[in-house]
Amino acid sequence: MPIVKVELWTGRTKEQKAELAQAITDAVVNIARTTPDETIVIFQDVDKENWSKAGKLASEW
Amino acid sequence: MPIVKVELWTGRTKEQKAELAQAITDAVVNIARTTPDETIVIFQDVDKENWSKAGKLASEW
Amino acid sequence: MPIVKVELWTGRTKEQKAELAQAITDAVVNIARTTPDETIVIFQDVDKENWSKAGKLASEW
Amino acid sequence: MPIVKVELWTGRTKEQKAELAQAITDAVVNIARTTPDETIVIFQDVDKENWSKAGKLASEW
Amino acid sequence: MPIVKVELWTGRTKEQKAELAQAITDAVVNIARTTPDETIVIFQDVDKENWSKAGKLASEW
Amino acid sequence: MPIVKVELWTGRTKEQKAELAQAITDAVVNIARTTPDETIVIFQDVDKENWSKAGKLASEW
């Protein structure tokens, strides 16, 4: 604990994920008073045809 | 808000997802009194070997 | 299958949830070609202090 | 109900998932007093580059 | 890793959760070849008015 | 998009959540190249009796 799940569009690089995992972990540790070892971040890539806002798939925007 | 996540078996077409995103968004907007722009629908495809009911994978049914 | 999870702000009535569950189930059955018995809808109430957009909690808007 | 979601690293075989689905279903039925037919288990494979602990992606360990 | 999330109806006792957490952890460790320390189980209580099957809330059954 | 879900133990204050929402949003916007308005953060409080590691509920540690 804590567990952070990040859903973002497919296409972010491994470098972006690595940097983001570090930044989120730092924020959680500093603000929520936990330890790095207890902080898990999971990324989930979402294709644009699996994401809709206002009733329209992002692949159609 | 709201966020609607739909888990369904792999194989639904983009056309089905588009139609379903629109129908769910309409229902949420009308019944839960929100706006289309605040309504997000996310689909998640699940393979039959990743889904079990009564202890049996759907790929084995 | 399918499983639909709906996150919405705390405060929707049981009547709204009942109507929304029926409408979403109808849409899923008709469009994704499944049966009502296989269609599960789960609601999750989210307090405004647990929801942020653009870095601001909804309870502060 | 209940619904059990299992996130594990990509690479587990179908045989492992089948055995795990059965074991988890048995545990849930016996301990939480439900029926097998009401017990759903969903697996979600997570790549090591999508998983971080202590701010480091598992693909970099 | 792995992370197991169990959604069940409100009303299960702490003793049932403790027993279920142990049983699921044992199954995951033995079958998916991981260690107990890496295995997290999270329970989420769901009220019957937040759960629908075939378009009907469980609180109305 | 993106949507970030943070599960943490019950007891964090609204001030901590507000600060954490801002910090995570900043990280996501800067690193994943999105806009603040598209970045949603949701907190989910988890009681210690609903969380297990190595087969033991956190309420029993």
XYZ file of C-alpha atoms in Angstrom:
366
model
C 0.000 0.000 0.000
C -0.530 2.401 -1.642
C -1.328 1.019 -5.074
C -1.560 3.495 -7.940
C -3.073 2.462 -11.263
C -2.504 4.726 -14.255
C -4.598 4.272 -17.383
C -3.178 6.088 -20.385
C -3.338 5.842 -24.129
C -1.165 3.287 -25.820
C 2.030 4.857 -27.142
C 3.836 6.180 -24.086
C 7.433 4.969 -24.112
C 9.124 2.872 -21.480
C 11.211 5.924 -20.596
C 8.104 7.992 -19.921
C 6.663 5.224 -17.769
C 9.901 4.894 -15.811
C 10.019 8.626 -15.162
C 6.354 8.771 -14.246
C 6.607 5.792 -11.885
C 9.442 7.523 -10.056
C 7.650 10.878 -9.831
C 4.381 9.367 -8.597
C 6.223 7.212 -6.050
C 8.068 10.269 -4.722
C 4.814 12.205 -4.385
C 3.043 9.355 -2.607
C 5.929 8.718 -0.210
C 6.330 12.386 0.696
C 2.692 13.344 1.026
C 0.958 10.148 2.187
C 3.784 9.175 4.567
C 4.608 5.719 3.368
C 7.791 3.992 2.205
C 8.955 3.477 -1.388
C 8.942 -0.302 -0.961
C 5.237 -0.223 -0.137
C 4.365 1.889 -3.172
C 3.310 0.072 -6.329
C 2.489 1.788 -9.629
C 0.784 -0.136 -12.446
C 0.312 1.220 -15.956
C -2.467 0.103 -18.227
C -2.330 1.021 -21.917
C -5.711 1.805 -23.446
C -6.223 1.886 -27.214
C -8.145 4.855 -28.602
C -10.887 2.579 -29.880
C -11.450 1.439 -26.277
C -11.986 4.921 -24.877
C -15.018 7.152 -25.248
C -15.890 10.646 -24.088
C -19.280 12.245 -24.716
C -20.324 9.053 -26.457
C -17.607 9.105 -29.137
C -14.635 6.746 -29.337
C -11.312 8.596 -29.240
C -10.319 6.792 -32.435
C -13.077 8.763 -34.213
C -12.190 12.243 -32.985
C -17.526 11.707 -13.715
C -19.090 9.270 -14.206
C -16.582 6.712 -15.424
C -17.959 3.483 -16.854
C -15.673 0.514 -17.413
C -16.954 -2.330 -19.569
C -15.174 -5.681 -19.534
C -16.191 -7.921 -22.392
C -14.775 -10.818 -24.329
C -12.287 -10.058 -27.043
C -13.944 -9.996 -30.459
C -16.459 -7.167 -30.297
C -15.996 -4.876 -33.300
C -15.188 -1.210 -33.222
C -18.701 -0.555 -34.545
C -20.243 -2.398 -31.600
C -18.069 -0.472 -29.154
C -18.978 2.846 -30.782
C -22.684 2.060 -30.596
C -22.413 0.804 -27.013
C -20.414 3.850 -25.877
C -23.135 6.104 -27.266
C -25.988 4.128 -25.688
C -24.341 3.940 -22.265
C -23.480 7.636 -22.351
C -27.082 8.525 -23.216
C -28.377 6.384 -20.337
C -25.934 7.878 -17.833
C -26.634 11.466 -18.903
C -30.409 11.042 -18.794
C -30.706 9.056 -15.592
C -27.781 10.198 -13.460
C -28.139 13.857 -14.471
C -24.691 14.618 -15.762
C -23.326 15.999 -19.036
C -21.959 14.011 -21.989
C -18.562 15.719 -21.684
C -18.199 14.381 -18.137
C -19.050 10.826 -19.123
C -16.185 8.497 -19.960
C -16.607 4.900 -21.127
C -13.634 2.536 -21.237
C -13.700 -0.916 -22.799
C -11.430 -3.695 -21.718
C -11.159 -6.809 -23.880
C -10.775 -10.032 -21.915
C -9.574 -13.244 -23.566
C -11.547 -16.397 -22.783
C -8.519 -17.989 -21.161
C -8.477 -15.075 -18.692
C -12.047 -15.522 -17.524
C -13.432 -18.206 -15.239
C -16.886 -19.040 -13.919
C -17.554 -21.870 -11.469
C -13.821 -22.574 -11.512
C -13.549 -23.277 -15.256
C -11.852 -21.028 -17.817
C -14.238 -19.876 -20.562
C -11.752 -21.199 -23.120
C -12.507 -24.715 -21.844
C -16.292 -24.556 -21.970
C -19.598 -11.476 -18.905
C -19.841 -8.593 -19.549
C -19.125 -6.761 -16.322
C -19.858 -3.036 -16.217
C -18.518 -0.893 -13.384
C -19.982 2.581 -12.952
C -18.210 5.122 -10.748
C -20.365 8.097 -9.883
C -20.583 10.706 -7.193
C -22.215 9.750 -3.930
C -25.825 10.909 -3.825
C -27.547 9.067 -6.650
C -30.697 7.395 -5.341
C -31.482 3.712 -5.396
C -34.185 4.485 -7.974
C -31.628 6.102 -10.288
C -29.303 3.136 -9.895
C -32.121 0.663 -10.605
C -33.124 2.540 -13.755
C -29.525 2.905 -14.896
C -28.741 -0.784 -14.292
C -31.701 -1.733 -16.477
C -30.790 0.698 -19.261
C -27.135 -0.333 -19.360
C -28.061 -4.022 -19.316
C -30.461 -3.520 -22.227
C -27.787 -1.703 -24.227
C -25.160 -4.350 -23.561
C -27.483 -7.244 -24.388
C -28.711 -5.672 -27.635
C -25.416 -4.371 -28.944
C -22.812 -6.790 -27.615
C -24.989 -9.861 -28.190
C -25.054 -11.417 -24.771
C -27.802 -12.483 -22.380
C -29.216 -10.485 -19.449
C -28.175 -13.201 -16.973
C -24.554 -12.820 -18.009
C -24.588 -9.032 -17.599
C -23.473 -7.622 -14.265
C -23.498 -3.926 -13.377
C -21.695 -2.661 -10.274
C -21.995 0.877 -8.930
C -19.289 2.530 -6.894
C -20.082 5.757 -5.053
C -17.201 8.233 -4.969
C -17.147 11.157 -2.527
C -16.226 14.548 -3.973
C -13.158 14.737 -1.764
C -11.918 11.531 -3.442
C -12.123 12.866 -6.982
C -9.829 15.327 -8.690
C -9.744 16.943 -12.112
C -6.985 19.286 -13.251
C -5.363 18.759 -9.853
C -8.286 20.067 -7.771
C -10.562 17.958 -5.590
C -14.223 18.201 -6.618
C -15.070 19.132 -3.021
C -13.143 22.384 -3.547
C -14.762 23.477 -6.797
C -20.805 -12.227 -6.888
C -18.085 -12.552 -5.788
C -15.793 -11.263 -8.507
C -12.082 -11.904 -8.101
C -9.556 -10.078 -10.262
C -6.001 -11.382 -10.342
C -3.228 -9.216 -11.761
C -0.052 -11.149 -12.454
C 2.968 -10.860 -14.657
C 2.638 -11.941 -18.254
C 3.940 -15.457 -18.760
C 1.760 -17.670 -16.616
C 0.462 -20.566 -18.682
C -3.139 -21.427 -19.373
C -2.681 -24.507 -17.182
C -1.580 -22.356 -14.245
C -4.539 -20.049 -14.738
C -6.959 -22.973 -14.923
C -5.578 -24.466 -11.712
C -5.574 -21.098 -9.957
C -9.144 -20.297 -11.035
C -10.297 -23.594 -9.565
C -8.408 -23.132 -6.286
C -9.601 -19.563 -5.769
C -13.186 -20.525 -6.592
C -13.063 -23.382 -4.078
C -11.713 -21.054 -1.382
C -14.344 -18.391 -2.048
C -17.217 -20.875 -2.106
C -16.143 -22.603 1.105
C -15.222 -19.566 3.143
C -17.512 -16.808 1.865
C -20.544 -19.108 1.558
C -21.504 -18.603 -2.040
C -22.038 -20.927 -5.010
C -19.533 -21.791 -7.743
C -21.845 -20.384 -10.435
C -21.798 -16.985 -8.763
C -18.004 -16.901 -8.540
C -16.113 -15.211 -11.355
C -12.326 -15.025 -11.605
C -10.653 -12.700 -14.104
C -6.935 -12.709 -14.860
C -5.102 -9.681 -16.119
C -1.578 -10.091 -17.486
C 0.743 -7.198 -16.678
C 4.024 -6.682 -18.544
C 7.080 -5.963 -16.423
C 7.498 -2.561 -18.045
C 4.014 -1.675 -16.761
C 4.741 -2.469 -13.117
C 6.798 -0.438 -10.668
C 7.812 -0.913 -7.053
C 9.799 1.667 -5.103
C 9.771 3.833 -8.222
C 11.532 1.319 -10.495
C 9.916 -0.604 -13.346
C 10.159 -4.376 -12.901
C 11.708 -4.591 -16.376
C 14.733 -2.700 -14.996
C 15.346 -4.809 -11.920
C 2.755 -8.920 -7.665
C 0.356 -10.591 -7.837
C -2.481 -8.383 -6.678
C -5.835 -10.025 -6.068
C -8.961 -7.932 -5.647
C -12.064 -9.608 -4.241
C -15.435 -7.900 -4.548
C -18.068 -9.433 -2.306
C -21.301 -8.417 -0.685
C -21.123 -6.405 2.493
C -21.540 -8.597 5.559
C -18.624 -11.010 5.448
C -16.865 -11.029 8.829
C -13.279 -10.144 9.506
C -12.684 -13.818 10.313
C -13.958 -14.880 6.902
C -11.747 -12.284 5.206
C -8.709 -13.408 7.199
C -9.282 -17.034 6.258
C -9.955 -16.179 2.630
C -6.856 -13.975 2.359
C -4.740 -16.856 3.642
C -6.301 -19.418 1.316
C -6.003 -17.226 -1.780
C -2.404 -16.326 -0.926
C -1.512 -20.005 -0.538
C -3.087 -20.838 -3.896
C -1.323 -17.984 -5.685
C 2.063 -18.786 -4.150
C 1.843 -22.496 -4.948
C 0.413 -22.275 -8.435
C 1.764 -19.015 -9.839
C 5.211 -19.482 -8.291
C 5.615 -16.298 -6.339
C 6.379 -15.482 -2.694
C 3.882 -14.667 0.068
C 5.448 -11.232 0.605
C 4.709 -10.297 -3.003
C 1.080 -11.367 -2.797
C -1.487 -8.731 -1.905
C -5.204 -9.394 -1.454
C -7.691 -6.517 -1.258
C -11.352 -6.925 -0.321
C -14.028 -4.547 -1.471
C -17.462 -4.703 0.163
C -20.337 -4.048 -2.229
C -23.823 -3.211 -0.980
C -26.710 -5.075 -2.601
C -28.148 -1.840 -3.949
C -24.880 -1.328 -5.854
C -24.973 -4.651 -7.657
C -27.188 -5.679 -10.564
C -27.624 -8.884 -12.545
C -29.981 -9.164 -15.514
C -30.856 -5.506 -14.982
C -32.180 -5.891 -11.424
C -30.453 -4.616 -8.272
C -29.667 -7.408 -5.794
C -31.500 -5.411 -3.114
C -34.719 -5.985 -5.092
C -34.432 -9.729 -5.559
C -7.309 10.487 -20.122
C -5.216 9.679 -18.186
C -7.103 8.300 -15.205
C -5.121 7.624 -12.041
C -6.617 5.559 -9.232
C -4.903 5.656 -5.849
C -5.758 3.051 -3.227
C -4.524 3.976 0.239
C -5.365 3.170 3.796
C -8.256 5.000 5.372
C -7.060 7.932 7.443
C -5.351 10.258 5.000
C -6.721 13.783 5.397
C -8.438 15.847 2.769
C -5.382 18.116 2.768
C -3.096 15.205 1.952
C -5.396 14.100 -0.851
C -5.564 17.615 -2.267
C -1.774 17.916 -2.245
C -1.312 14.443 -3.713
C -3.869 15.052 -6.469
C -1.995 18.180 -7.493
C 1.419 16.503 -7.441
C 0.292 13.470 -9.435
C -1.499 15.676 -11.968
C 1.639 17.780 -12.436
C 3.753 14.648 -12.964
C 1.319 13.159 -15.467
C 0.958 16.398 -17.441
C 4.703 17.012 -17.634
C 5.846 13.478 -18.374
C 2.992 11.910 -20.324
C 2.283 15.086 -22.344
C -1.352 15.636 -21.640
C -3.396 18.548 -20.281
C -4.540 19.091 -16.680
C -8.201 19.083 -17.741
C -7.815 15.584 -19.136
C -6.186 14.233 -15.976
C -8.439 12.636 -13.385
C -7.262 11.304 -10.028
C -9.535 9.106 -7.896
C -8.759 8.071 -4.326
C -10.097 4.938 -2.758
C -9.817 4.476 1.001
C -9.136 0.895 2.068
C -9.646 -0.251 5.664
C -6.857 -2.323 7.200
C -9.190 -5.273 7.598
C -9.697 -5.239 3.824
C -5.999 -5.481 2.957
C -3.740 -8.501 3.213
C -0.064 -9.100 2.531
C 1.569 -12.514 2.849
C -1.839 -13.882 3.826
C -2.335 -11.667 6.886
C -4.824 -8.800 7.176
C -3.148 -5.478 7.939
C -5.505 -5.075 10.905
C -3.745 -8.063 12.518
C -0.157 -6.895 12.065
